[in-house]
C-alpha positions as CSV (number, residue, x, y, z in Angstrom):
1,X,-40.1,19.4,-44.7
2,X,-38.6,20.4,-41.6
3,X,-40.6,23.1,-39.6
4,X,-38.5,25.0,-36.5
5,X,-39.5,28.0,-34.6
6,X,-36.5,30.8,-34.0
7,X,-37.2,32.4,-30.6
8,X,-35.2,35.3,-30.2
9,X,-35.4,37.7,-33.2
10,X,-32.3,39.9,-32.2
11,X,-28.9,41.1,-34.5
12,X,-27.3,37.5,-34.0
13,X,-30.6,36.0,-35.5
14,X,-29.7,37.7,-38.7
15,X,-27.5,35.1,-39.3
16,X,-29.5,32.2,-38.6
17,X,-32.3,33.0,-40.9
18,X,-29.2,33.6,-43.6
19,X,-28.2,30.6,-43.4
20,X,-31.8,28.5,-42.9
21,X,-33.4,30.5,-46.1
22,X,-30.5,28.4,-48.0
23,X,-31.1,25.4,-46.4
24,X,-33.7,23.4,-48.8
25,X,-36.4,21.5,-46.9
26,X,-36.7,23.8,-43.3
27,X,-39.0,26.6,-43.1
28,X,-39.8,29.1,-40.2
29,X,-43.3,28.2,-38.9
30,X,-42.6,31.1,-36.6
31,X,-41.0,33.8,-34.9
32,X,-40.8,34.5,-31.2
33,X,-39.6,37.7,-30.0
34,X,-40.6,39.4,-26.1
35,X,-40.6,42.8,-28.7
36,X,-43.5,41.5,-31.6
37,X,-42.8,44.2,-33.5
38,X,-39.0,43.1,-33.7
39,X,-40.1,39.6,-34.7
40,X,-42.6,41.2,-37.3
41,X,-39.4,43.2,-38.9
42,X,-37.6,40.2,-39.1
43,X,-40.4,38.3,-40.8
44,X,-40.6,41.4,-43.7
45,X,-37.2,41.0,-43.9
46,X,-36.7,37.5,-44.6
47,X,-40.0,36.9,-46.5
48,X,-41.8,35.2,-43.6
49,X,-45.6,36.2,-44.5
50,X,-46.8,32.8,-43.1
51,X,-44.9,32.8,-39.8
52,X,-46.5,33.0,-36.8
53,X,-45.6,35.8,-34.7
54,X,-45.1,36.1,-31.0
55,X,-43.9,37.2,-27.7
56,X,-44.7,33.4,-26.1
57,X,-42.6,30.8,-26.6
58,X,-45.3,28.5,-25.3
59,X,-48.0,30.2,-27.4
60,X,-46.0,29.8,-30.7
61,X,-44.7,26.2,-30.2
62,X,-48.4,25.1,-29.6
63,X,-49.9,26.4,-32.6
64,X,-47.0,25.4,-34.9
65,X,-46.3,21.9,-34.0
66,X,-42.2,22.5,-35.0
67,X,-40.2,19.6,-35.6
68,X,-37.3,21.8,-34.2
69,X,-36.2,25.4,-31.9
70,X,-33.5,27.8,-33.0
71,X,-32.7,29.5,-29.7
72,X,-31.2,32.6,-30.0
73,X,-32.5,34.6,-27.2
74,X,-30.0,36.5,-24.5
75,X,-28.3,33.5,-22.4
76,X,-30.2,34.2,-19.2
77,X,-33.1,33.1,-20.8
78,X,-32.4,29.7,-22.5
79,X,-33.2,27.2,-19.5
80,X,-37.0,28.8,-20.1
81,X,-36.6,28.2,-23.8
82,X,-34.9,24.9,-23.7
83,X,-37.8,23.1,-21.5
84,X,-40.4,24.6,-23.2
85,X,-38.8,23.3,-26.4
86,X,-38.8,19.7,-24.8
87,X,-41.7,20.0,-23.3
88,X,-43.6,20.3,-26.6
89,X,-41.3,17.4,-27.7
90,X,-39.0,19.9,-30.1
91,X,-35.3,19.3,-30.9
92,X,-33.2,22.4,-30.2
93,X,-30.4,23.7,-31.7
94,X,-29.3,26.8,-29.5
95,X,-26.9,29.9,-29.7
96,X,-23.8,29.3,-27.2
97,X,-23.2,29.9,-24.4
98,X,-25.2,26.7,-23.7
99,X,-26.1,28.2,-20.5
100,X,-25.6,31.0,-18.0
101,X,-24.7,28.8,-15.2
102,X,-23.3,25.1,-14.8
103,X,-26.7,24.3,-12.5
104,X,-29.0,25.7,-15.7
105,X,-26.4,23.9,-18.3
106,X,-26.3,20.6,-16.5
107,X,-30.7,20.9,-16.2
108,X,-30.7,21.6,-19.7
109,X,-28.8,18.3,-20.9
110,X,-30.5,16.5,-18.5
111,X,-33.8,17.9,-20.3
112,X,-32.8,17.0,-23.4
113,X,-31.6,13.3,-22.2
114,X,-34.9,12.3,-21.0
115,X,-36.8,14.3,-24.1
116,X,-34.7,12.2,-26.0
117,X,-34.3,15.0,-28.5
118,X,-31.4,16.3,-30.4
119,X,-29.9,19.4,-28.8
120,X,-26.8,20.9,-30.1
121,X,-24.7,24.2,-29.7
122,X,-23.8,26.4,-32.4
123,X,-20.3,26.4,-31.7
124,X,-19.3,27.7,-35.0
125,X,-15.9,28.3,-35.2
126,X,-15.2,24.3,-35.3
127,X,-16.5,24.9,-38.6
128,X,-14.2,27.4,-40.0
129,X,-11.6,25.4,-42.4
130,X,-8.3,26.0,-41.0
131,X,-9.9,24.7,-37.6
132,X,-10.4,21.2,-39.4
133,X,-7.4,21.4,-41.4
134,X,-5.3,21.6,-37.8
135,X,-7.3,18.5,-36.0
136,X,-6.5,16.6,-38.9
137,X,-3.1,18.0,-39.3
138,X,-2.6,17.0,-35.6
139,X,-4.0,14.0,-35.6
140,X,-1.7,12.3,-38.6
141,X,1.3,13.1,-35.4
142,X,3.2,14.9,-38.3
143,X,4.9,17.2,-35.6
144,X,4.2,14.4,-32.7
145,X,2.0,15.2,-30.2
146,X,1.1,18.7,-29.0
147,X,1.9,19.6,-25.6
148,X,1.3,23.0,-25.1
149,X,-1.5,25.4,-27.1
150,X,-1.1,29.3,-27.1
151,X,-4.1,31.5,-28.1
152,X,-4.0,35.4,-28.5
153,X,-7.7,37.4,-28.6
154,X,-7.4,41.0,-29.1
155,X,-10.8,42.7,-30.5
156,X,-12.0,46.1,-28.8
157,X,-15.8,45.7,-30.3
158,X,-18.3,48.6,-28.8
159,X,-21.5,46.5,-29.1
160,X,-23.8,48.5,-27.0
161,X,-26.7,47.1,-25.6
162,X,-26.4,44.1,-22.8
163,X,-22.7,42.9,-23.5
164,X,-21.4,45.9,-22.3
165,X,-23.2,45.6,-18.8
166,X,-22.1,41.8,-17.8
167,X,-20.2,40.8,-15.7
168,X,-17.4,38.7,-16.7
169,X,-18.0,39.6,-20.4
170,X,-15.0,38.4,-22.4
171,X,-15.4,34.9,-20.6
172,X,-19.2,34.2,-20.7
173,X,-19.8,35.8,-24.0
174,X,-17.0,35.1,-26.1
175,X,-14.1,32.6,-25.1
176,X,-16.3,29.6,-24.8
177,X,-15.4,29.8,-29.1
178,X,-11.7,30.3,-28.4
179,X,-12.1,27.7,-25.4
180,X,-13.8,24.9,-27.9
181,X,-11.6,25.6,-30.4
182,X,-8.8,24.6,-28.2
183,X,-10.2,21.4,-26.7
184,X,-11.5,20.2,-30.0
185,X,-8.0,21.3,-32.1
186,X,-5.5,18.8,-29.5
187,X,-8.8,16.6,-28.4
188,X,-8.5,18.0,-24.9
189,X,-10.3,17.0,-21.6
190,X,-10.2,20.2,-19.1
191,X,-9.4,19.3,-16.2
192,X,-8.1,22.8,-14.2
193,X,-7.5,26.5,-15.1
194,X,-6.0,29.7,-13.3
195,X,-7.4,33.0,-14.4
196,X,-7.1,36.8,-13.7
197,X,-9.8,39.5,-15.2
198,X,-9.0,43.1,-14.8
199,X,-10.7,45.9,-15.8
200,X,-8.5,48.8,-18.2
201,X,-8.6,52.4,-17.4
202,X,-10.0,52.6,-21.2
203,X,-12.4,50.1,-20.9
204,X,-16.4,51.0,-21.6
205,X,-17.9,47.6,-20.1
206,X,-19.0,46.9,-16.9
207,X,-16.6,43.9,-15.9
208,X,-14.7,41.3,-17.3
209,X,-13.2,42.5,-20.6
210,X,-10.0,41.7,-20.4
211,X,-8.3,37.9,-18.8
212,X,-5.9,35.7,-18.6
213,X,-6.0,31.9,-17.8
214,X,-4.1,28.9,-17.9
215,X,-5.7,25.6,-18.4
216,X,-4.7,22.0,-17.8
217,X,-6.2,19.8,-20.9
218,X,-5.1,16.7,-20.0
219,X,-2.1,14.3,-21.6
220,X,0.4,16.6,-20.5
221,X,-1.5,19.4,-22.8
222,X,-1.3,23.2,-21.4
223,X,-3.5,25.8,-23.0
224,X,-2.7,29.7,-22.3
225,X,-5.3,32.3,-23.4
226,X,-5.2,35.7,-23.2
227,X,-7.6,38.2,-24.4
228,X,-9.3,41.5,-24.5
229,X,-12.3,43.3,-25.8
230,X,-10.9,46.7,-25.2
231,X,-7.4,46.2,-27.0
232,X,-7.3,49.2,-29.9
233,X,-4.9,48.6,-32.8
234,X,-3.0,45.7,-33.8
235,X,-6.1,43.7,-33.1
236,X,-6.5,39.3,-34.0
237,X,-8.6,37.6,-35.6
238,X,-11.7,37.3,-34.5
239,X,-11.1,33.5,-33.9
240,X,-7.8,34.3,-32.7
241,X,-4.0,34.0,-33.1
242,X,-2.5,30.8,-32.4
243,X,1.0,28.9,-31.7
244,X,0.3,25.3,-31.0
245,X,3.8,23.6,-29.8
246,X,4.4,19.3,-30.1
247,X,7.1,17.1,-29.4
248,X,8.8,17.7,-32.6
249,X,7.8,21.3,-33.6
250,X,5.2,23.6,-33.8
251,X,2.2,24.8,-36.0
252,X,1.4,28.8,-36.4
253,X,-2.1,30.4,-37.5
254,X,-2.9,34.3,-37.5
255,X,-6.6,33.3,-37.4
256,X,-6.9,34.5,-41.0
257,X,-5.3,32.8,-44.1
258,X,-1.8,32.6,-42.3
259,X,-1.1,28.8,-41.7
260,X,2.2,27.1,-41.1
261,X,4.3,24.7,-39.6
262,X,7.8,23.4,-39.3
263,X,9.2,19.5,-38.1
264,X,12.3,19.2,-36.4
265,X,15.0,18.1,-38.9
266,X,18.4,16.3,-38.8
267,X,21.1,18.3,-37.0
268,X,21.5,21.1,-34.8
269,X,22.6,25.2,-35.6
270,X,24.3,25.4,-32.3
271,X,22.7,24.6,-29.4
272,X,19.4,24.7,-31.3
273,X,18.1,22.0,-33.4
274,X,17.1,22.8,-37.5
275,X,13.5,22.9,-38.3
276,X,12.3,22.7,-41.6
277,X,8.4,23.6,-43.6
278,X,5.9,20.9,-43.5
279,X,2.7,21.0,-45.1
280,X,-0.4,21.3,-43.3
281,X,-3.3,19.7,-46.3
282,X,-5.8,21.5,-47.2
283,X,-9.5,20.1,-46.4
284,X,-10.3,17.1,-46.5
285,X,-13.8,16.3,-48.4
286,X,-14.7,14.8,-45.2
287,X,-14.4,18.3,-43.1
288,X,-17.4,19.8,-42.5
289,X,-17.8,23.5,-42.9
290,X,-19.9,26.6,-43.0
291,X,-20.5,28.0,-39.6
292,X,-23.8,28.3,-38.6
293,X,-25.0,26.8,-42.3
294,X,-23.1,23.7,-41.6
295,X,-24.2,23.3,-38.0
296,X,-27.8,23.9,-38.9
297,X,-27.0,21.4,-41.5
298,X,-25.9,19.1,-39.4
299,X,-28.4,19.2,-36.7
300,X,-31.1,18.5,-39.6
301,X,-29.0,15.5,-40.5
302,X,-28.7,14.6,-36.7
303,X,-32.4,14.6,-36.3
304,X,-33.0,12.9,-39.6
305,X,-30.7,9.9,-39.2
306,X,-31.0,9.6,-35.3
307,X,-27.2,10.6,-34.6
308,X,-25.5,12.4,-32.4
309,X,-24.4,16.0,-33.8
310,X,-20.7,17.0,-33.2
311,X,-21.9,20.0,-31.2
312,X,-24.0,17.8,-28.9
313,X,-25.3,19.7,-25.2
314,X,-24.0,16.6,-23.5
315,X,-20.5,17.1,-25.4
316,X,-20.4,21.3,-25.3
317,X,-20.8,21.4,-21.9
318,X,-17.3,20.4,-21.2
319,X,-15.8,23.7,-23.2
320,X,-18.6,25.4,-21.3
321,X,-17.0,24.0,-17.8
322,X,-13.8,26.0,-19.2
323,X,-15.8,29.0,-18.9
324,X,-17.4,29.2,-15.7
325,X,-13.8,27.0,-14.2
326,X,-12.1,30.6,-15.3
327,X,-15.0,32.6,-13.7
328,X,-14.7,30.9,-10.5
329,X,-10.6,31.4,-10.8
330,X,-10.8,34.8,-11.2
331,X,-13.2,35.1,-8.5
332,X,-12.1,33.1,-5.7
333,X,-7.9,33.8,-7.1
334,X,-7.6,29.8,-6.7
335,X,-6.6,27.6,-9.2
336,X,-10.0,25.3,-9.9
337,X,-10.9,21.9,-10.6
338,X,-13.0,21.6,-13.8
339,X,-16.1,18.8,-13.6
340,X,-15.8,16.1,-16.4
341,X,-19.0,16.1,-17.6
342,X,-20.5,12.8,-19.0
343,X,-20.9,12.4,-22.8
């Protein structure tokens, strides 16, 4: 049995304790919330009677002993969560954005290095099938090599509460999945981005809902996003609407069910040479799934076999330098450098 601790008993943590009550062999020792009465609701909710319940971190870890932490608390607060986790010699699985800064996301994969404890990202969308149907489709170089990658994001959500007071919301709180996606779809390395952020006249956030970037991945690979949390009708996906071009043709997805491609065929129609359908397989057996079900999953298996989970810190923090590589664009108006982190 494997006992964790969730620290941060807000809406998102709804979906982690869906998923871990159908995981067999992990139970919640206990619930940490700065709001105990929050924590308590979530504990009636989800049949928790013997979870400990509180608004310490520290307190909770020491008189549970968990194997793991679920961290699901606002990012601000995760470099506080993530060493008190390693501190009491916990593995930690934690809610992206790794970090709110590249200083506090560089100190907590550092952490976890000389912990020597598993610490992975729910980066979910990687687990959504058509995700892993593309990386593989790419990878067989049906359609050759992809050299540029075009993702659409238009969602106008009214959350309320602590979203809609950031500052450079769309970026820090939701691209890093769009940004992932990317980089893990083509097997990018970021290495620079331009980015603009405006702010609509309709817009009801603070700053930041709406941007533009352009990022160099590396192997001739260019990757365009452009999206908005204040963009009523016609709206995407929420993992987006993608065109993903290669040396000999291209590769469609609406974000939904919509998946397509075409190959470059024999002959021309003018000046423009004839494409024709090509497959794109469905799953392989192989592909993981689930979105945070398989990544808790997955982290388990990671702590049980000593392996490295595919949403690793020391990997995530790349897609995460995509993130704060647009911030700093749009601030400064400069095209920026992105570090290469170390796996």
């Amino acid at each position: 049995m494997m006992k964790v601790v969730l620290v941060g008993c807000g809406a998102m943590s709804n979906r982690w304790l869906d998923a871990a009550r159908q995981i067999e062999g992990l139970a919640v020792a206990g619930l940490v919330d700065l709001d105990a009465e929050r924590a308590q609701e979530r504990a009636r909710e989800y049949g928790l009677a013997a979870a400990v319940i509180g608004t310490s971190v520290d307190a909770v870890l020491d008189q549970t002993k968990p194997d793991a932490v679920f961290d699901v608390v606002v990012p601000a607060a995760r470099r506080e969560v993530a060493f008190s986790a390693f501190a009491q010699n916990c593995h930690l699985l934690t809610e992206k954005p790794l970090a709110d800064s590249p200083e506090n996301a560089r100190a907590i994969v550092e952490a976890a290095r000389r912990a020597g404890r598993v610490h992975a990202v729910v980066q979910n969308r990687r687990y959504v099938p058509d995700v892993r149907r593309i990386r593989r489709f790419l990878d067989s170089g049906a359609i050759g090599k992809p050299t540029s990658i075009h993702a659409d994001f238009f969602v106008a959500p009214h959350f309320g509460g602590f979203r809609e007071e950031m500052r450079h919301v769309l970026l820090l709180d939701m691209a890093i999945h769009t940004f992932d996606a990317a980089r893990y779809m083509v097997a990018g390395e970021p290495a620079g981005v331009y980015c603009q952020e405006w702010e609509p006249a309709s817009s009801w956030y603070r700053q930041g809902s709406s941007a533009s970037a352009v990022f160099d991945l590396g192997g001739g690979k260019v990757f365009t996003y452009a999206g908005s949390w204040c963009a009523d009708g016609f709206r995407t996906s929420w993992e987006g609407s993608w065109r993903i071009v290669a040396q000999r043709g291209s590769l469609l997805w609406d974000g939904h069910d919509g998946l397509k491609a075409e190959v470059v065929a024999t002959g021309r129609d003018g000046i423009i040479d004839k494409t024709q359908a090509i497959e794109v397989p469905p799953l392989d057996p192989a592909d993981r799934v689930d979105g945070h079900l398989g990544i808790i999953k997955d982290f388990m298996h990671a702590i049980e076999t000593g392996t490295e989970p595919e949403t690793r810190g020391a990997d995530n923090i790349k897609s995460l330098a995509m993130v704060f590589g647009a911030i700093e664009s749009a601030e400064t108006g400069r095209r920026v450098a992105i570090r290469q982190e170390a796996q």
